[in-house]
């Protein structure tokens, strides 16, 4: 398994960053929607306990994210060939592939 991961290289790193960012952003959205649906208010509303309710829901989702980390890792390995093609595309067109891909995948997704 380590040889497979080593052969994937930076594309595996980029894909894991993307999978991780998307999964945690999804958790924030789910927690926000859950609190808004149950209370009718934004988690940022100046009402006592709104942010705490969000924190409890997000905390539960955070624990789930850590439990399913192996699945997230497997997903990132599965999509790493796409990121390898993305890096090659930018390398062939602009000559600075990895930096652009990191910006697109990790910064813009957030």
GROMACS .gro file of N, CA, C and O in nm:
model
  440
    1UNK      N    1   0.082  -0.119   0.000
    1UNK     CA    2   0.000   0.000   0.000
    1UNK      C    3   0.087   0.126   0.000
    1UNK      O    4   0.054   0.224  -0.065
    2UNK      N    5   0.198   0.123   0.074
    2UNK     CA    6   0.285   0.240   0.078
    2UNK      C    7   0.346   0.270  -0.058
    2UNK      O    8   0.362   0.386  -0.094
    3UNK      N    9   0.377   0.166  -0.134
    3UNK     CA   10   0.432   0.188  -0.268
    3UNK      C   11   0.328   0.252  -0.359
    3UNK      O   12   0.361   0.339  -0.439
    4UNK      N   13   0.204   0.211  -0.345
    4UNK     CA   14   0.097   0.270  -0.425
    4UNK      C   15   0.082   0.418  -0.391
    4UNK      O   16   0.071   0.502  -0.480
    5UNK      N   17   0.082   0.448  -0.261
    5UNK     CA   18   0.067   0.588  -0.218
    5UNK      C   19   0.186   0.672  -0.263
    5UNK      O   20   0.170   0.786  -0.306
    6UNK      N   21   0.305   0.614  -0.253
    6UNK     CA   22   0.424   0.688  -0.296
    6UNK      C   23   0.421   0.714  -0.446
    6UNK      O   24   0.465   0.819  -0.492
    7UNK      N   25   0.367   0.620  -0.523
    7UNK     CA   26   0.361   0.640  -0.668
    7UNK      C   27   0.259   0.747  -0.705
    7UNK      O   28   0.271   0.811  -0.809
    8UNK      N   29   0.158   0.768  -0.620
    8UNK     CA   30   0.059   0.872  -0.649
    8UNK      C   31   0.114   1.012  -0.625
    8UNK      O   32   0.076   1.105  -0.691
    9UNK      N   33   0.201   1.025  -0.528
    9UNK     CA   34   0.271   1.151  -0.503
    9UNK      C   35   0.181   1.270  -0.474
    9UNK      O   36   0.089   1.262  -0.396
   10UNK      N   37   0.211   1.379  -0.543
   10UNK     CA   38   0.142   1.504  -0.515
   10UNK      C   39  -0.004   1.500  -0.556
   10UNK      O   40  -0.086   1.571  -0.496
   11UNK      N   41  -0.040   1.418  -0.652
   11UNK     CA   42  -0.181   1.411  -0.691
   11UNK      C   43  -0.264   1.353  -0.577
   11UNK      O   44  -0.378   1.395  -0.555
   12UNK      N   45  -0.208   1.259  -0.501
   12UNK     CA   46  -0.280   1.206  -0.385
   12UNK      C   47  -0.294   1.313  -0.277
   12UNK      O   48  -0.398   1.323  -0.211
   13UNK      N   49  -0.191   1.394  -0.260
   13UNK     CA   50  -0.198   1.503  -0.162
   13UNK      C   51  -0.305   1.604  -0.201
   13UNK      O   52  -0.385   1.646  -0.119
   14UNK      N   53  -0.308   1.641  -0.328
   14UNK     CA   54  -0.410   1.735  -0.375
   14UNK      C   55  -0.551   1.677  -0.361
   14UNK      O   56  -0.643   1.746  -0.318
   15UNK      N   57  -0.567   1.551  -0.399
   15UNK     CA   58  -0.700   1.491  -0.391
   15UNK      C   59  -0.745   1.476  -0.246
   15UNK      O   60  -0.863   1.498  -0.216
   16UNK      N   61  -0.653   1.442  -0.155
   16UNK     CA   62  -0.693   1.431  -0.015
   16UNK      C   63  -0.732   1.569   0.040
   16UNK      O   64  -0.829   1.581   0.115
   17UNK      N   65  -0.659   1.671   0.003
   17UNK     CA   66  -0.696   1.806   0.046
   17UNK      C   67  -0.833   1.846  -0.005
   17UNK      O   68  -0.914   1.904   0.068
   18UNK      N   69  -0.863   1.811  -0.129
   18UNK     CA   70  -0.994   1.844  -0.186
   18UNK      C   71  -1.105   1.767  -0.115
   18UNK      O   72  -1.206   1.825  -0.077
   19UNK      N   73  -1.087   1.635  -0.099
   19UNK     CA   74  -1.188   1.553  -0.032
   19UNK      C   75  -1.210   1.603   0.111
   19UNK      O   76  -1.324   1.616   0.157
   20UNK      N   77  -1.102   1.634   0.181
   20UNK     CA   78  -1.113   1.683   0.318
   20UNK      C   79  -1.186   1.817   0.324
   20UNK      O   80  -1.278   1.834   0.406
   21UNK      N   81  -1.149   1.910   0.238
   21UNK     CA   82  -1.215   2.041   0.237
   21UNK      C   83  -1.364   2.029   0.205
   21UNK      O   84  -1.447   2.090   0.271
   22UNK      N   85  -1.396   1.951   0.105
   22UNK     CA   86  -1.536   1.935   0.067
   22UNK      C   87  -1.616   1.870   0.179
   22UNK      O   88  -1.729   1.911   0.208
   23UNK      N   89  -1.559   1.771   0.244
   23UNK     CA   90  -1.634   1.703   0.350
   23UNK      C   91  -1.656   1.795   0.470
   23UNK      O   92  -1.766   1.795   0.529
   24UNK      N   93  -1.557   1.874   0.508
   24UNK     CA   94  -1.577   1.964   0.623
   24UNK      C   95  -1.667   2.081   0.588
   24UNK      O   96  -1.746   2.127   0.671
   25UNK      N   97  -1.661   2.131   0.465
   25UNK     CA   98  -1.753   2.236   0.424
   25UNK      C   99  -1.896   2.183   0.425
   25UNK      O  100  -1.989   2.252   0.468
   26UNK      N  101  -1.914   2.059   0.381
   26UNK     CA  102  -2.045   1.997   0.385
   26UNK      C  103  -2.096   1.987   0.528
   26UNK      O  104  -2.214   2.011   0.554
   27UNK      N  105  -2.008   1.954   0.621
   27UNK     CA  106  -2.048   1.947   0.762
   27UNK      C  107  -2.092   2.084   0.815
   27UNK      O  108  -2.190   2.092   0.889
   28UNK      N  109  -2.022   2.188   0.778
   28UNK     CA  110  -2.061   2.323   0.821
   28UNK      C  111  -2.198   2.357   0.763
   28UNK      O  112  -2.284   2.411   0.834
   29UNK      N  113  -2.221   2.325   0.637
   29UNK     CA  114  -2.350   2.353   0.575
   29UNK      C  115  -2.463   2.273   0.639
   29UNK      O  116  -2.572   2.326   0.664
   30UNK      N  117  -2.437   2.146   0.666
   30UNK     CA  118  -2.539   2.062   0.731
   30UNK      C  119  -2.569   2.114   0.870
   30UNK      O  120  -2.686   2.122   0.910
   31UNK      N  121  -2.468   2.147   0.947
   31UNK     CA  122  -2.489   2.197   1.083
   31UNK      C  123  -2.566   2.329   1.080
   31UNK      O  124  -2.658   2.350   1.160
   32UNK      N  125  -2.531   2.418   0.988
   32UNK     CA  126  -2.602   2.545   0.976
   32UNK      C  127  -2.748   2.523   0.938
   32UNK      O  128  -2.838   2.581   0.999
   33UNK      N  129  -2.772   2.439   0.838
   33UNK     CA  130  -2.909   2.412   0.795
   33UNK      C  131  -2.990   2.345   0.905
   33UNK      O  132  -3.107   2.377   0.924
   34UNK      N  133  -2.927   2.256   0.980
   34UNK     CA  134  -2.996   2.188   1.088
   34UNK      C  135  -3.041   2.285   1.197
   34UNK      O  136  -3.155   2.281   1.243
   35UNK      N  137  -2.950   2.373   1.237
   35UNK     CA  138  -2.985   2.471   1.339
   35UNK      C  139  -3.091   2.568   1.289
   35UNK      O  140  -3.187   2.600   1.359
   36UNK      N  141  -3.078   2.610   1.165
   36UNK     CA  142  -3.176   2.703   1.109
   36UNK      C  143  -3.313   2.638   1.095
   36UNK      O  144  -3.416   2.702   1.116
   37UNK      N  145  -3.315   2.509   1.062
   37UNK     CA  146  -3.442   2.440   1.046
   37UNK      C  147  -3.511   2.419   1.181
   37UNK      O  148  -3.632   2.434   1.192
   38UNK      N  149  -3.436   2.387   1.284
   38UNK     CA  150  -3.497   2.360   1.414
   38UNK      C  151  -3.533   2.487   1.490
   38UNK      O  152  -3.631   2.488   1.565
   39UNK      N  153  -3.455   2.594   1.473
   39UNK     CA  154  -3.481   2.714   1.551
   39UNK      C  155  -3.541   2.828   1.468
   39UNK      O  156  -3.597   2.922   1.524
   40UNK      N  157  -3.524   2.821   1.337
   40UNK     CA  158  -3.571   2.928   1.252
   40UNK      C  159  -3.479   3.049   1.249
   40UNK      O  160  -3.511   3.151   1.191
   41UNK      N  161  -3.364   3.036   1.313
   41UNK     CA  162  -3.268   3.146   1.321
   41UNK      C  163  -3.130   3.101   1.274
   41UNK      O  164  -3.096   2.984   1.282
   42UNK      N  165  -3.051   3.197   1.232
   42UNK     CA  166  -2.913   3.171   1.196
   42UNK      C  167  -2.833   3.133   1.320
   42UNK      O  168  -2.862   3.183   1.430
   43UNK      N  169  -2.733   3.048   1.305
   43UNK     CA  170  -2.646   3.019   1.419
   43UNK      C  171  -2.574   3.143   1.472
   43UNK      O  172  -2.529   3.145   1.586
   44UNK      N  173  -2.564   3.245   1.389
   44UNK     CA  174  -2.497   3.369   1.431
   44UNK      C  175  -2.594   3.472   1.488
   44UNK      O  176  -2.553   3.583   1.520
   45UNK      N  177  -2.721   3.436   1.498
   45UNK     CA  178  -2.819   3.529   1.554
   45UNK      C  179  -2.782   3.561   1.699
   45UNK      O  180  -2.734   3.474   1.773
   46UNK      N  181  -2.805   3.687   1.741
   46UNK     CA  182  -2.767   3.725   1.877
   46UNK      C  183  -2.865   3.675   1.983
   46UNK      O  184  -2.913   3.750   2.068
   47UNK      N  185  -2.897   3.548   1.977
   47UNK     CA  186  -2.985   3.484   2.073
   47UNK      C  187  -2.900   3.386   2.153
   47UNK      O  188  -2.818   3.314   2.097
   48UNK      N  189  -2.921   3.385   2.283
   48UNK     CA  190  -2.842   3.296   2.367
   48UNK      C  191  -2.859   3.150   2.323
   48UNK      O  192  -2.970   3.102   2.306
   49UNK      N  193  -2.749   3.084   2.303
   49UNK     CA  194  -2.750   2.942   2.272
   49UNK      C  195  -2.750   2.906   2.125
   49UNK      O  196  -2.736   2.788   2.092
   50UNK      N  197  -2.768   3.001   2.036
   50UNK     CA  198  -2.769   2.968   1.894
   50UNK      C  199  -2.636   2.911   1.849
   50UNK      O  200  -2.632   2.808   1.782
   51UNK      N  201  -2.528   2.977   1.882
   51UNK     CA  202  -2.397   2.930   1.841
   51UNK      C  203  -2.361   2.798   1.910
   51UNK      O  204  -2.296   2.712   1.851
   52UNK      N  205  -2.407   2.781   2.033
   52UNK     CA  206  -2.382   2.655   2.104
   52UNK      C  207  -2.454   2.539   2.036
   52UNK      O  208  -2.398   2.428   2.026
   53UNK      N  209  -2.575   2.562   1.988
   53UNK     CA  210  -2.648   2.458   1.917
   53UNK      C  211  -2.574   2.418   1.790
   53UNK      O  212  -2.562   2.300   1.757
   54UNK      N  213  -2.524   2.517   1.719
   54UNK     CA  214  -2.444   2.490   1.600
   54UNK      C  215  -2.320   2.409   1.638
   54UNK      O  216  -2.286   2.312   1.571
   55UNK      N  217  -2.254   2.448   1.745
   55UNK     CA  218  -2.134   2.379   1.790
   55UNK      C  219  -2.159   2.233   1.824
   55UNK      O  220  -2.077   2.146   1.795
   56UNK      N  221  -2.273   2.205   1.885
   56UNK     CA  222  -2.306   2.067   1.921
   56UNK      C  223  -2.328   1.984   1.795
   56UNK      O  224  -2.275   1.873   1.783
   57UNK      N  225  -2.404   2.038   1.699
   57UNK     CA  226  -2.430   1.964   1.575
   57UNK      C  227  -2.299   1.946   1.498
   57UNK      O  228  -2.268   1.835   1.451
   58UNK      N  229  -2.221   2.054   1.485
   58UNK     CA  230  -2.096   2.044   1.412
   58UNK      C  231  -1.999   1.950   1.483
   58UNK      O  232  -1.926   1.874   1.417
   59UNK      N  233  -1.996   1.953   1.614
   59UNK     CA  234  -1.909   1.862   1.690
   59UNK      C  235  -1.940   1.716   1.661
   59UNK      O  236  -1.850   1.633   1.645
   60UNK      N  237  -2.069   1.684   1.654
   60UNK     CA  238  -2.109   1.547   1.621
   60UNK      C  239  -2.065   1.508   1.480
   60UNK      O  240  -2.016   1.397   1.457
   61UNK      N  241  -2.082   1.600   1.387
   61UNK     CA  242  -2.039   1.574   1.250
   61UNK      C  243  -1.886   1.564   1.239
   61UNK      O  244  -1.834   1.486   1.160
   62UNK      N  245  -1.817   1.641   1.321
   62UNK     CA  246  -1.671   1.636   1.324
   62UNK      C  247  -1.623   1.498   1.370
   62UNK      O  248  -1.529   1.441   1.314
   63UNK      N  249  -1.690   1.444   1.471
   63UNK     CA  250  -1.655   1.309   1.519
   63UNK      C  251  -1.678   1.207   1.408
   63UNK      O  252  -1.594   1.119   1.384
   64UNK      N  253  -1.790   1.220   1.338
   64UNK     CA  254  -1.819   1.129   1.227
   64UNK      C  255  -1.712   1.141   1.119
   64UNK      O  256  -1.668   1.040   1.062
   65UNK      N  257  -1.668   1.264   1.091
   65UNK     CA  258  -1.563   1.284   0.990
   65UNK      C  259  -1.436   1.209   1.027
   65UNK      O  260  -1.367   1.156   0.940
   66UNK      N  261  -1.403   1.207   1.154
   66UNK     CA  262  -1.282   1.136   1.196
   66UNK      C  263  -1.301   0.985   1.191
   66UNK      O  264  -1.206   0.912   1.165
   67UNK      N  265  -1.422   0.937   1.216
   67UNK     CA  266  -1.449   0.794   1.208
   67UNK      C  267  -1.440   0.746   1.063
   67UNK      O  268  -1.388   0.637   1.036
   68UNK      N  269  -1.488   0.828   0.969
   68UNK     CA  270  -1.487   0.786   0.829
   68UNK      C  271  -1.361   0.830   0.754
   68UNK      O  272  -1.357   0.825   0.632
   69UNK      N  273  -1.260   0.870   0.827
   69UNK     CA  274  -1.135   0.913   0.763
   69UNK      C  275  -1.079   0.808   0.666
   69UNK      O  276  -1.034   0.843   0.558
   70UNK      N  277  -1.083   0.679   0.699
   70UNK     CA  278  -1.034   0.580   0.600
   70UNK      C  279  -1.113   0.583   0.469
   70UNK      O  280  -1.056   0.566   0.361
   71UNK      N  281  -1.243   0.608   0.477
   71UNK     CA  282  -1.323   0.618   0.354
   71UNK      C  283  -1.286   0.743   0.275
   71UNK      O  284  -1.279   0.739   0.152
   72UNK      N  285  -1.261   0.853   0.346
   72UNK     CA  286  -1.219   0.975   0.279
   72UNK      C  287  -1.083   0.955   0.213
   72UNK      O  288  -1.058   1.003   0.102
   73UNK      N  289  -0.996   0.884   0.281
   73UNK     CA  290  -0.864   0.854   0.225
   73UNK      C  291  -0.877   0.768   0.100
   73UNK      O  292  -0.813   0.793  -0.001
   74UNK      N  293  -0.964   0.666   0.106
   74UNK     CA  294  -0.985   0.579  -0.010
   74UNK      C  295  -1.043   0.659  -0.127
   74UNK      O  296  -1.004   0.637  -0.242
   75UNK      N  297  -1.135   0.749  -0.098
   75UNK     CA  298  -1.192   0.833  -0.204
   75UNK      C  299  -1.085   0.920  -0.268
   75UNK      O  300  -1.082   0.938  -0.390
   76UNK      N  301  -0.996   0.972  -0.185
   76UNK     CA  302  -0.891   1.058  -0.240
   76UNK      C  303  -0.794   0.979  -0.327
   76UNK      O  304  -0.747   1.029  -0.429
   77UNK      N  305  -0.765   0.856  -0.290
   77UNK     CA  306  -0.679   0.772  -0.373
   77UNK      C  307  -0.750   0.739  -0.504
   77UNK      O  308  -0.688   0.740  -0.611
   78UNK      N  309  -0.880   0.716  -0.497
   78UNK     CA  310  -0.956   0.682  -0.617
   78UNK      C  311  -0.961   0.797  -0.717
   78UNK      O  312  -0.958   0.773  -0.838
   79UNK      N  313  -0.967   0.921  -0.668
   79UNK     CA  314  -0.977   1.035  -0.761
   79UNK      C  315  -0.842   1.100  -0.789
   79UNK      O  316  -0.836   1.197  -0.865
   80UNK      N  317  -0.736   1.048  -0.731
   80UNK     CA  318  -0.605   1.109  -0.754
   80UNK      C  319  -0.561   1.109  -0.901
   80UNK      O  320  -0.491   1.201  -0.942
   81UNK      N  321  -0.600   1.011  -0.983
   81UNK     CA  322  -0.564   1.021  -1.125
   81UNK      C  323  -0.621   1.147  -1.192
   81UNK      O  324  -0.558   1.206  -1.280
   82UNK      N  325  -0.740   1.189  -1.150
   82UNK     CA  326  -0.796   1.314  -1.204
   82UNK      C  327  -0.705   1.432  -1.169
   82UNK      O  328  -0.679   1.518  -1.253
   83UNK      N  329  -0.657   1.435  -1.046
   83UNK     CA  330  -0.570   1.545  -1.005
   83UNK      C  331  -0.434   1.537  -1.073
   83UNK      O  332  -0.372   1.640  -1.100
   84UNK      N  333  -0.390   1.417  -1.104
   84UNK     CA  334  -0.267   1.402  -1.181
   84UNK      C  335  -0.285   1.463  -1.320
   84UNK      O  336  -0.197   1.533  -1.371
   85UNK      N  337  -0.401   1.439  -1.381
   85UNK     CA  338  -0.431   1.498  -1.513
   85UNK      C  339  -0.444   1.650  -1.503
   85UNK      O  340  -0.402   1.722  -1.593
   86UNK      N  341  -0.502   1.697  -1.392
   86UNK     CA  342  -0.516   1.841  -1.372
   86UNK      C  343  -0.379   1.908  -1.361
   86UNK      O  344  -0.353   2.012  -1.422
   87UNK      N  345  -0.289   1.847  -1.284
   87UNK     CA  346  -0.153   1.900  -1.270
   87UNK      C  347  -0.083   1.899  -1.406
   87UNK      O  348  -0.019   1.998  -1.444
   88UNK      N  349  -0.097   1.791  -1.481
   88UNK     CA  350  -0.034   1.783  -1.614
   88UNK      C  351  -0.091   1.889  -1.708
   88UNK      O  352  -0.017   1.950  -1.785
   89UNK      N  353  -0.221   1.912  -1.700
   89UNK     CA  354  -0.285   2.014  -1.784
   89UNK      C  355  -0.224   2.151  -1.758
   89UNK      O  356  -0.184   2.222  -1.850
   90UNK      N  357  -0.215   2.190  -1.630
   90UNK     CA  358  -0.158   2.320  -1.597
   90UNK      C  359  -0.009   2.326  -1.626
   90UNK      O  360   0.043   2.431  -1.663
   91UNK      N  361   0.060   2.215  -1.608
   91UNK     CA  362   0.203   2.212  -1.637
   91UNK      C  363   0.228   2.235  -1.786
   91UNK      O  364   0.316   2.312  -1.823
   92UNK      N  365   0.149   2.171  -1.868
   92UNK     CA  366   0.165   2.186  -2.013
   92UNK      C  367   0.125   2.325  -2.061
   92UNK      O  368   0.182   2.376  -2.156
   93UNK      N  369   0.024   2.384  -1.998
   93UNK     CA  370  -0.026   2.514  -2.045
   93UNK      C  371   0.049   2.632  -1.985
   93UNK      O  372   0.077   2.729  -2.054
   94UNK      N  373   0.080   2.624  -1.854
   94UNK     CA  374   0.135   2.742  -1.786
   94UNK      C  375   0.274   2.722  -1.726
   94UNK      O  376   0.341   2.818  -1.692
   95UNK      N  377   0.314   2.598  -1.704
   95UNK     CA  378   0.446   2.571  -1.650
   95UNK      C  379   0.457   2.580  -1.499
   95UNK      O  380   0.564   2.561  -1.444
   96UNK      N  381   0.349   2.609  -1.430
   96UNK     CA  382   0.351   2.617  -1.283
   96UNK      C  383   0.233   2.539  -1.226
   96UNK      O  384   0.144   2.594  -1.164
   97UNK      N  385   0.234   2.412  -1.246
   97UNK     CA  386   0.117   2.329  -1.220
   97UNK      C  387   0.083   2.316  -1.072
   97UNK      O  388  -0.030   2.341  -1.033
   98UNK      N  389   0.176   2.276  -0.990
   98UNK     CA  390   0.142   2.240  -0.853
   98UNK      C  391   0.089   2.360  -0.775
   98UNK      O  392  -0.010   2.350  -0.705
   99UNK      N  393   0.152   2.474  -0.789
   99UNK     CA  394   0.106   2.594  -0.717
   99UNK      C  395  -0.034   2.635  -0.756
   99UNK      O  396  -0.116   2.670  -0.672
  100UNK      N  397  -0.064   2.629  -0.885
  100UNK     CA  398  -0.199   2.664  -0.931
  100UNK      C  399  -0.300   2.562  -0.881
  100UNK      O  400  -0.409   2.599  -0.837
  101UNK      N  401  -0.266   2.437  -0.886
  101UNK     CA  402  -0.358   2.334  -0.839
  101UNK      C  403  -0.385   2.346  -0.690
  101UNK      O  404  -0.498   2.331  -0.645
  102UNK      N  405  -0.282   2.373  -0.612
  102UNK     CA  406  -0.302   2.394  -0.469
  102UNK      C  407  -0.395   2.512  -0.446
  102UNK      O  408  -0.487   2.506  -0.365
  103UNK      N  409  -0.373   2.620  -0.519
  103UNK     CA  410  -0.460   2.737  -0.505
  103UNK      C  411  -0.604   2.702  -0.541
  103UNK      O  412  -0.697   2.734  -0.467
  104UNK      N  413  -0.624   2.636  -0.654
  104UNK     CA  414  -0.760   2.602  -0.698
  104UNK      C  415  -0.828   2.503  -0.605
  104UNK      O  416  -0.946   2.518  -0.572
  105UNK      N  417  -0.755   2.402  -0.564
  105UNK     CA  418  -0.815   2.293  -0.488
  105UNK      C  419  -0.831   2.327  -0.340
  105UNK      O  420  -0.935   2.299  -0.280
  106UNK      N  421  -0.733   2.389  -0.280
  106UNK     CA  422  -0.738   2.412  -0.135
  106UNK      C  423  -0.787   2.551  -0.097
  106UNK      O  424  -0.852   2.567   0.003
  107UNK      N  425  -0.754   2.651  -0.176
  107UNK     CA  426  -0.790   2.788  -0.139
  107UNK      C  427  -0.929   2.824  -0.191
  107UNK      O  428  -1.016   2.868  -0.115
  108UNK      N  429  -0.953   2.805  -0.319
  108UNK     CA  430  -1.082   2.844  -0.376
  108UNK      C  431  -1.198   2.758  -0.327
  108UNK      O  432  -1.309   2.806  -0.316
  109UNK      N  433  -1.171   2.631  -0.300
  109UNK     CA  434  -1.278   2.544  -0.248
  109UNK      C  435  -1.322   2.593  -0.112
  109UNK      O  436  -1.439   2.590  -0.078
  110UNK      N  437  -1.229   2.643  -0.032
  110UNK     CA  438  -1.264   2.695   0.100
  110UNK      C  439  -1.335   2.826   0.082
  110UNK      O  440  -1.419   2.868   0.143
   0.00000   0.00000   0.00000
